mmCIF file of C-alpha atoms in Angstrom:
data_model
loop_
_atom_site.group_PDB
_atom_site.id
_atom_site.type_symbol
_atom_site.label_atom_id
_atom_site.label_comp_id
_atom_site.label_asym_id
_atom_site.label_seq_id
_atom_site.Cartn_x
_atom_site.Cartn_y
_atom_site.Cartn_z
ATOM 1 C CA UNK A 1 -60.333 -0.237 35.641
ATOM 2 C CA UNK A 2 -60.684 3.582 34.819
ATOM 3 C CA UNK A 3 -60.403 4.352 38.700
ATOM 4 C CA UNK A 4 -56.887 1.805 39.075
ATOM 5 C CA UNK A 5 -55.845 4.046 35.681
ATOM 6 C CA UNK A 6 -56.256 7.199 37.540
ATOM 7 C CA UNK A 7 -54.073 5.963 40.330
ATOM 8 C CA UNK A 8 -51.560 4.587 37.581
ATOM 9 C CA UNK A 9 -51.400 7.844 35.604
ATOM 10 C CA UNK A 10 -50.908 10.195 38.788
ATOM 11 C CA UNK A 11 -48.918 8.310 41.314
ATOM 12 C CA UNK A 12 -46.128 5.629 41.443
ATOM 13 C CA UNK A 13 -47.953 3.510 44.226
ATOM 14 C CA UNK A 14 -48.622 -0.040 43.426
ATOM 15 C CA UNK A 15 -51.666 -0.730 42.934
ATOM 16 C CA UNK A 16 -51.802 -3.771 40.168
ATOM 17 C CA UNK A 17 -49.570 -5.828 38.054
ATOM 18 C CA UNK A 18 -51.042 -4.617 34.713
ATOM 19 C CA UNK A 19 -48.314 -4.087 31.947
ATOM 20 C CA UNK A 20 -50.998 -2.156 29.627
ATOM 21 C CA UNK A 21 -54.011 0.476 30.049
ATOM 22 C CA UNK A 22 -55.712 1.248 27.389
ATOM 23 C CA UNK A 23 -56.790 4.367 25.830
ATOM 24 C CA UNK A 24 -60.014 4.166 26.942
ATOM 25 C CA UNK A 25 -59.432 3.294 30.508
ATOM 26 C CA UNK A 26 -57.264 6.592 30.080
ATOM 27 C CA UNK A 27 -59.551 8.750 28.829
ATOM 28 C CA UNK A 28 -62.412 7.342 31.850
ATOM 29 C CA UNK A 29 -59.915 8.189 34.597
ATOM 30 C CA UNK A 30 -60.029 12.079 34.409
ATOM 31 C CA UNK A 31 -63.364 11.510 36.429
ATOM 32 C CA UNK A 32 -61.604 9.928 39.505
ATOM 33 C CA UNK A 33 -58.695 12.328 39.900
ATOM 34 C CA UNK A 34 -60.387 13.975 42.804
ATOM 35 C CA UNK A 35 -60.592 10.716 44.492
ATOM 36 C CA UNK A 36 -56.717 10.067 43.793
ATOM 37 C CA UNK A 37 -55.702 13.559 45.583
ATOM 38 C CA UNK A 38 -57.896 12.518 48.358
ATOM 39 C CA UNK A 39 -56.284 9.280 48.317
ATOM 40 C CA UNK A 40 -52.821 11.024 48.421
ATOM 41 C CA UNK A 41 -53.843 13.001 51.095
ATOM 42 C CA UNK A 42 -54.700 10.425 53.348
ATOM 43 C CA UNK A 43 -51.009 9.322 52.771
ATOM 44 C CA UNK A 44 -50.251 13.122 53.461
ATOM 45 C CA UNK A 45 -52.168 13.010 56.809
ATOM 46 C CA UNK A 46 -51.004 9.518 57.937
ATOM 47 C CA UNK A 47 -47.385 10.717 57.249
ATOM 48 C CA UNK A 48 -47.860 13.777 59.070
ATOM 49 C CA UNK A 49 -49.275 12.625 62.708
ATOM 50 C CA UNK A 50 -47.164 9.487 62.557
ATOM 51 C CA UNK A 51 -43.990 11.345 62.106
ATOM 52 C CA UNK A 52 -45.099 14.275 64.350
ATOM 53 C CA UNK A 53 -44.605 12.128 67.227
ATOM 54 C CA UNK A 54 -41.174 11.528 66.871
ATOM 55 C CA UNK A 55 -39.833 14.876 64.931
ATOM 56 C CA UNK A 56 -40.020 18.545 65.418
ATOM 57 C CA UNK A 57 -42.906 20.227 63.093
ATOM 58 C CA UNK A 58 -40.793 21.548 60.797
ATOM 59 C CA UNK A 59 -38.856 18.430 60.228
ATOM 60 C CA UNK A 60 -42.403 16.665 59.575
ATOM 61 C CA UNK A 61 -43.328 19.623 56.936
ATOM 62 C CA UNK A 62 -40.130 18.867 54.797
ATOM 63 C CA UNK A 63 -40.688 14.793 55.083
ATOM 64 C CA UNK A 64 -44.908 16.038 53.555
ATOM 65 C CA UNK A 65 -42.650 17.562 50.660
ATOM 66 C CA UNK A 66 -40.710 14.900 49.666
ATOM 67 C CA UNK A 67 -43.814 12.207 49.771
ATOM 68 C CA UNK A 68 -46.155 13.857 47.830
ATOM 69 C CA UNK A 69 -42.942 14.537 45.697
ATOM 70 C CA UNK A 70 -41.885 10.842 45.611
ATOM 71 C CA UNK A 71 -45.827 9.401 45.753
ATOM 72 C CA UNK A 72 -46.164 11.108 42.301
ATOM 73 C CA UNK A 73 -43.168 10.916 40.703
ATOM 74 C CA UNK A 74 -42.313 14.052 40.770
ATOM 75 C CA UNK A 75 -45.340 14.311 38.092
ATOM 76 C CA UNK A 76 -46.577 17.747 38.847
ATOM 77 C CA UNK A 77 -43.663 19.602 39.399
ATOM 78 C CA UNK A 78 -41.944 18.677 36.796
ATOM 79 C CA UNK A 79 -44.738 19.832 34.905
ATOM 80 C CA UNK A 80 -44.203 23.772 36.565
ATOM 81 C CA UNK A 81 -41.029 23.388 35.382
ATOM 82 C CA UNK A 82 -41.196 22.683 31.728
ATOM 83 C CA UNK A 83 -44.055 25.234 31.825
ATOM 84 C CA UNK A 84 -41.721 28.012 33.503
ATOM 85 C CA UNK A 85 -39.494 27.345 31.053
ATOM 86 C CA UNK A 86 -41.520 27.123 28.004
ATOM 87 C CA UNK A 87 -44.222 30.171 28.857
ATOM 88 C CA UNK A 88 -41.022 32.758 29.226
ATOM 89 C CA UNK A 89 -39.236 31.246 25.714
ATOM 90 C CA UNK A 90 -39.901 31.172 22.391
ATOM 91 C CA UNK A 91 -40.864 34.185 19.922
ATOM 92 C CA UNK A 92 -44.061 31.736 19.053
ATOM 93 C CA UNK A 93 -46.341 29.049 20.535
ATOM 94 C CA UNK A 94 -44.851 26.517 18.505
ATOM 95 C CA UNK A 95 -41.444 27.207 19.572
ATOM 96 C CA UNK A 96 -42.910 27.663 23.610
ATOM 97 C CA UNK A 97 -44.173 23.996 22.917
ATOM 98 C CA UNK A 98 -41.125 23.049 21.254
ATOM 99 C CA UNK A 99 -39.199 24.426 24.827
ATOM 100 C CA UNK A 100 -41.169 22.473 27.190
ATOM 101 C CA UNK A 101 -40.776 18.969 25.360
ATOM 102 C CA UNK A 102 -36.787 19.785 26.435
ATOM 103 C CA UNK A 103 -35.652 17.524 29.483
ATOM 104 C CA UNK A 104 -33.055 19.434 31.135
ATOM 105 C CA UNK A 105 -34.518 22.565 32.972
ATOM 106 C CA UNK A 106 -33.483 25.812 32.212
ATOM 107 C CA UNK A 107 -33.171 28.808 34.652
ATOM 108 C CA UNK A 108 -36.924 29.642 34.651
ATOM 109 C CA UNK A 109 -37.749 26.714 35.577
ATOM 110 C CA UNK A 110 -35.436 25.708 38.044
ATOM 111 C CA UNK A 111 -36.117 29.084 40.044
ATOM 112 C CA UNK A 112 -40.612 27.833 39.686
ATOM 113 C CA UNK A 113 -39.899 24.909 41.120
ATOM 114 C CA UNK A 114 -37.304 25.740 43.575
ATOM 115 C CA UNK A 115 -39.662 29.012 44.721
ATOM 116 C CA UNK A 116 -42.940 26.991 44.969
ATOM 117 C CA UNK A 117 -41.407 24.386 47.210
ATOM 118 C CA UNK A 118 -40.015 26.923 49.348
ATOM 119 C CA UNK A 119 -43.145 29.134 49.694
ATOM 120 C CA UNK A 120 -45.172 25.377 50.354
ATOM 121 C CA UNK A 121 -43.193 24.820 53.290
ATOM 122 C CA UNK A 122 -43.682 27.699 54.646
ATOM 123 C CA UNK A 123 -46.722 27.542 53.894
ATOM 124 C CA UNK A 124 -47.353 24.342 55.347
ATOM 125 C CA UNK A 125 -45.433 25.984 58.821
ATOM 126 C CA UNK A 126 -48.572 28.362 59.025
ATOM 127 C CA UNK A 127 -51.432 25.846 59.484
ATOM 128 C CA UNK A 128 -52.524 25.469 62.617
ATOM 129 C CA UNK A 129 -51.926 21.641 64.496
ATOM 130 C CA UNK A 130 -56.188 21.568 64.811
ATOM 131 C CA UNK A 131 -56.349 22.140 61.004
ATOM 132 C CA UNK A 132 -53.503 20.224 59.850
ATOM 133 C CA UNK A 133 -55.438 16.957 58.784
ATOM 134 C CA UNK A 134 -57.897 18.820 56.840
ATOM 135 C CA UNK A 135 -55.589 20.815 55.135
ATOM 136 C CA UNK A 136 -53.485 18.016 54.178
ATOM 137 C CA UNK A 137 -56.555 15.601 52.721
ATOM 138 C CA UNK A 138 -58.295 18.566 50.615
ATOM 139 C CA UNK A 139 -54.799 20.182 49.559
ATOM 140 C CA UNK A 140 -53.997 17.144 46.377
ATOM 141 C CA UNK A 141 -57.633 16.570 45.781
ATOM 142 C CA UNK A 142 -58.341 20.017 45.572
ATOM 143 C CA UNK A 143 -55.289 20.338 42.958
ATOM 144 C CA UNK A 144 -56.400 16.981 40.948
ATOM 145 C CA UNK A 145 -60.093 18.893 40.824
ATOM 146 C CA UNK A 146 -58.335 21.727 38.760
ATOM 147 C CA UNK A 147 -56.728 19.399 36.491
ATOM 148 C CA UNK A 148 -60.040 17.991 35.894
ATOM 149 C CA UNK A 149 -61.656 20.980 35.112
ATOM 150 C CA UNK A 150 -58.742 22.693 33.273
ATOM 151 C CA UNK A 151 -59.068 19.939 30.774
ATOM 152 C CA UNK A 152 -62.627 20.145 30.321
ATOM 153 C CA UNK A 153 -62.845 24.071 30.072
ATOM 154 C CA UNK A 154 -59.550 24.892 27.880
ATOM 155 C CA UNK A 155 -58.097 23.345 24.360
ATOM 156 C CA UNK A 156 -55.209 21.236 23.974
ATOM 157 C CA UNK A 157 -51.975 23.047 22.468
ATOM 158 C CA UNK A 158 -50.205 20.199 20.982
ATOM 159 C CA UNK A 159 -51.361 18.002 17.999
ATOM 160 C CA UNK A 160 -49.391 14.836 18.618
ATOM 161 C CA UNK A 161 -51.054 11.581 20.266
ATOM 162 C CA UNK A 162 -50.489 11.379 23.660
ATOM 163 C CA UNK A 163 -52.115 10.088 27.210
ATOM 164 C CA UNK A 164 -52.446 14.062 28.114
ATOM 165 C CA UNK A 165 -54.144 14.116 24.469
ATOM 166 C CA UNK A 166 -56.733 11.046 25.956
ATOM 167 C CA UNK A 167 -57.209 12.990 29.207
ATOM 168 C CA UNK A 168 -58.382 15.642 27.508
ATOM 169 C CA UNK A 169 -60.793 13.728 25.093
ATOM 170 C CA UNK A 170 -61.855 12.151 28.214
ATOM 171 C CA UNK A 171 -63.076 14.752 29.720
ATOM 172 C CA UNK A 172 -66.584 15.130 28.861
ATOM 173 C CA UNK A 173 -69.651 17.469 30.802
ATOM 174 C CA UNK A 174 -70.513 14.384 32.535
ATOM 175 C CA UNK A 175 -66.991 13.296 33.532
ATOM 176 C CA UNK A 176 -66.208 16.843 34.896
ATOM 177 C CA UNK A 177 -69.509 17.432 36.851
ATOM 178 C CA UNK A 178 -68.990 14.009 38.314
ATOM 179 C CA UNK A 179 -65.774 15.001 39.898
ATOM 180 C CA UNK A 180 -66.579 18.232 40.874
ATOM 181 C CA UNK A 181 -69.484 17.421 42.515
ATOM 182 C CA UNK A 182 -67.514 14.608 44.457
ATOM 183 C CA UNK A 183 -64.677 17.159 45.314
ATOM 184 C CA UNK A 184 -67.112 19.521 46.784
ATOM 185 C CA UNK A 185 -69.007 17.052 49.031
ATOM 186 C CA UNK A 186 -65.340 16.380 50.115
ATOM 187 C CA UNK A 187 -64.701 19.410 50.672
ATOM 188 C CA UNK A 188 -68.180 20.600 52.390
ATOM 189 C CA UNK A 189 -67.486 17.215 54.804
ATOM 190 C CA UNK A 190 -64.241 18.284 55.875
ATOM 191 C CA UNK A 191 -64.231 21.533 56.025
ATOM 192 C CA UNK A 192 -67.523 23.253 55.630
ATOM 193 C CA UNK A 193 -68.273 26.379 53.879
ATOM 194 C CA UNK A 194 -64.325 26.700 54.628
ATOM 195 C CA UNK A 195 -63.675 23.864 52.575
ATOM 196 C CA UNK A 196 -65.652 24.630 49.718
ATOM 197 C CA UNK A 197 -63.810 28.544 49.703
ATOM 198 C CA UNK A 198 -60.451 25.902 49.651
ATOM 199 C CA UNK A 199 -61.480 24.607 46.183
ATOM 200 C CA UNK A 200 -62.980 27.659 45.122
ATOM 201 C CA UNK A 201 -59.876 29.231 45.596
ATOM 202 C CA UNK A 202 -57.885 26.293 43.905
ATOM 203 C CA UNK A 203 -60.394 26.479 40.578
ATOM 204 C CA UNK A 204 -59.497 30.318 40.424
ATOM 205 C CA UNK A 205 -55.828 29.442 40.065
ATOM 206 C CA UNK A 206 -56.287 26.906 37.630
ATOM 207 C CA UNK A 207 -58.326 29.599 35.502
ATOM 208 C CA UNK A 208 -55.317 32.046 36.026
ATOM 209 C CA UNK A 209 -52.489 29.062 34.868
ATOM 210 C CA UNK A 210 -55.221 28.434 31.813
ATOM 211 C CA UNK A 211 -55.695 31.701 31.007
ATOM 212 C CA UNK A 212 -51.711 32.350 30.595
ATOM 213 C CA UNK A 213 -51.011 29.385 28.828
ATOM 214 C CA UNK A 214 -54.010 29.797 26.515
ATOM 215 C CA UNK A 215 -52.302 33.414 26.040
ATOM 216 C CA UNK A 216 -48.509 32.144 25.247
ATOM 217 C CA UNK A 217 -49.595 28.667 23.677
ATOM 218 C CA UNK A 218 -52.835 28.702 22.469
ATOM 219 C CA UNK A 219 -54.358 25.899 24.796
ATOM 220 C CA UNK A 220 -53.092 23.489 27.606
ATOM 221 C CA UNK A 221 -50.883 20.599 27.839
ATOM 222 C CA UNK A 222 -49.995 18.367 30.222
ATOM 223 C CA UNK A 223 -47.076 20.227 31.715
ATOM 224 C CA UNK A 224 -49.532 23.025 32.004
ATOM 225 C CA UNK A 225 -52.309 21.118 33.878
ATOM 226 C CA UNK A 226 -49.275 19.726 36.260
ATOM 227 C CA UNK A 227 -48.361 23.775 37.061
ATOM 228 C CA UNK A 228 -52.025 24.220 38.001
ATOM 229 C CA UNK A 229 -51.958 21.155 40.181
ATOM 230 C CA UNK A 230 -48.996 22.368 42.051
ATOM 231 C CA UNK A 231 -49.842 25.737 42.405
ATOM 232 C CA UNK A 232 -53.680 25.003 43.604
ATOM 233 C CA UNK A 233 -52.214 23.153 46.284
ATOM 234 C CA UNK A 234 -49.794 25.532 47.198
ATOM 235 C CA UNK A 235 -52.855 28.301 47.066
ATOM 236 C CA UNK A 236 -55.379 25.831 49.171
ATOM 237 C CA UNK A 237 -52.443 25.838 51.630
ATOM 238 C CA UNK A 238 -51.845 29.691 51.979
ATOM 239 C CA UNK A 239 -55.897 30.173 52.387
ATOM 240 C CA UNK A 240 -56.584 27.379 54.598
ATOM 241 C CA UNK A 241 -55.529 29.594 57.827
ATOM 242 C CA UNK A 242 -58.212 31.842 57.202
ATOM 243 C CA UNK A 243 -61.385 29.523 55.776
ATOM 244 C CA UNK A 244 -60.864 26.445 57.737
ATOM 245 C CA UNK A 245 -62.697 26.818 61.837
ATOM 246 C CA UNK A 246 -60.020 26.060 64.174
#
């Protein structure tokens, strides 16, 4: 149940008829979000050599932007966005919380989420064809690993109930190890020494996002962890070049 709650929580795929999840299947599912990017990025992959075959590279690249986009609801980056626009507002961390809760995006953010889908595409145009599947399996499971350990390592900025509130309760030693460990024999499979550099590199940007918003808000938030998710992917994708053995 805590696994079919993780898939729930971070994508819009159906995967049950449930109308309810409770708080503690919540607060169980930060363990499997590793196993949801990986999940994602077997969609990633599939999408990628099927439409390969039948489109120009570059064509394929933009159609990888809009499914992970689409797959999660646009989860993550709206999450950059209301962070963008709440990190640069506000002459205190209550009224930077108070920013993000806003729905329409202002300038900041519109320019984060424009910029980072623009530099993943051409990102994305840099990977070698032989690396391309790897790449595009560790990439969201890499990013769902940050999440993970961003809410284990860092407090939580708002007071208010929320699921982001269970994730974060949920997120025990035990929970976190669990999923890191699982990332990194992921990662080792896949892609070696290479692969583990990938989510080394992806943890490092989560502990850069953390370490801002812990600055300007005084913890993390949900909106927060989904900036970390989209820029570790985006980060994952710019290394991969280099780490991954062609």
């Amino acid at each position: 149940m805590s696994l079919l709650a993780a898939c729930e929580f971070l994508t819009v795929l159906p995967f049950g008829t449930r109308t309810e999840t409770t708080e503690r299947e919540v607060e169980r599912s930060i363990t499997w979000f590793p196993l949801v990017g990986a999940l994602l990025g077997l969609v990633l992959v599939a999408v990628d050599w099927s439409s390969r075959l039948v489109v120009a590279t570059p064509v394929t690249n933009a159609l990888l932007l809009a499914t992970i986009v689409v797959c999660t609801g646009s989860l993550h980056l709206d999450g950059l966005i209301d962070s963008a626009n709440g990190l640069v507002a506000g002459p205190d961390r209550v009224a930077r919380l108070a920013v993000m809760h806003h729905s329409v995006a202002s300038s900041p953010g519109a320019i984060a989420g424009a910029w980072v889908m623009c530099a993943t595409y051409v990102a994305l145009g840099a990977v070698p064809v032989a690396i391309r599947p790897a790449v595009l399996l560790l990439m969201p499971a890499c990013g769902r690993t940050g999440i993970l350990v961003a809410y284990r390592l860092f407090p939580y900025a708002r007071q208010e109930l929320s699921l982001s509130a269970a994730l974060k309760r949920g997120a025990t030693t035990s929970r976190a190890l669990g999923g890191v460990g699982a990332a990194g024999a992921l990662c080792l499979l896949v892609g070696g020494a290479g692969g583990l550099a990938m989510l080394g590199v992806a943890l490092l940007t989560m502990l850069a996002v953390s370490g801002l918003a812990m600055a300007r808000l005084g913890g993390i938030t949900g909106d927060v962890c989904g900036a970390t998710c989209v820029l570790s992917e985006l980060a994952v994708v710019l290394v991969a070049p280099y780490m991954l053995v062609q």
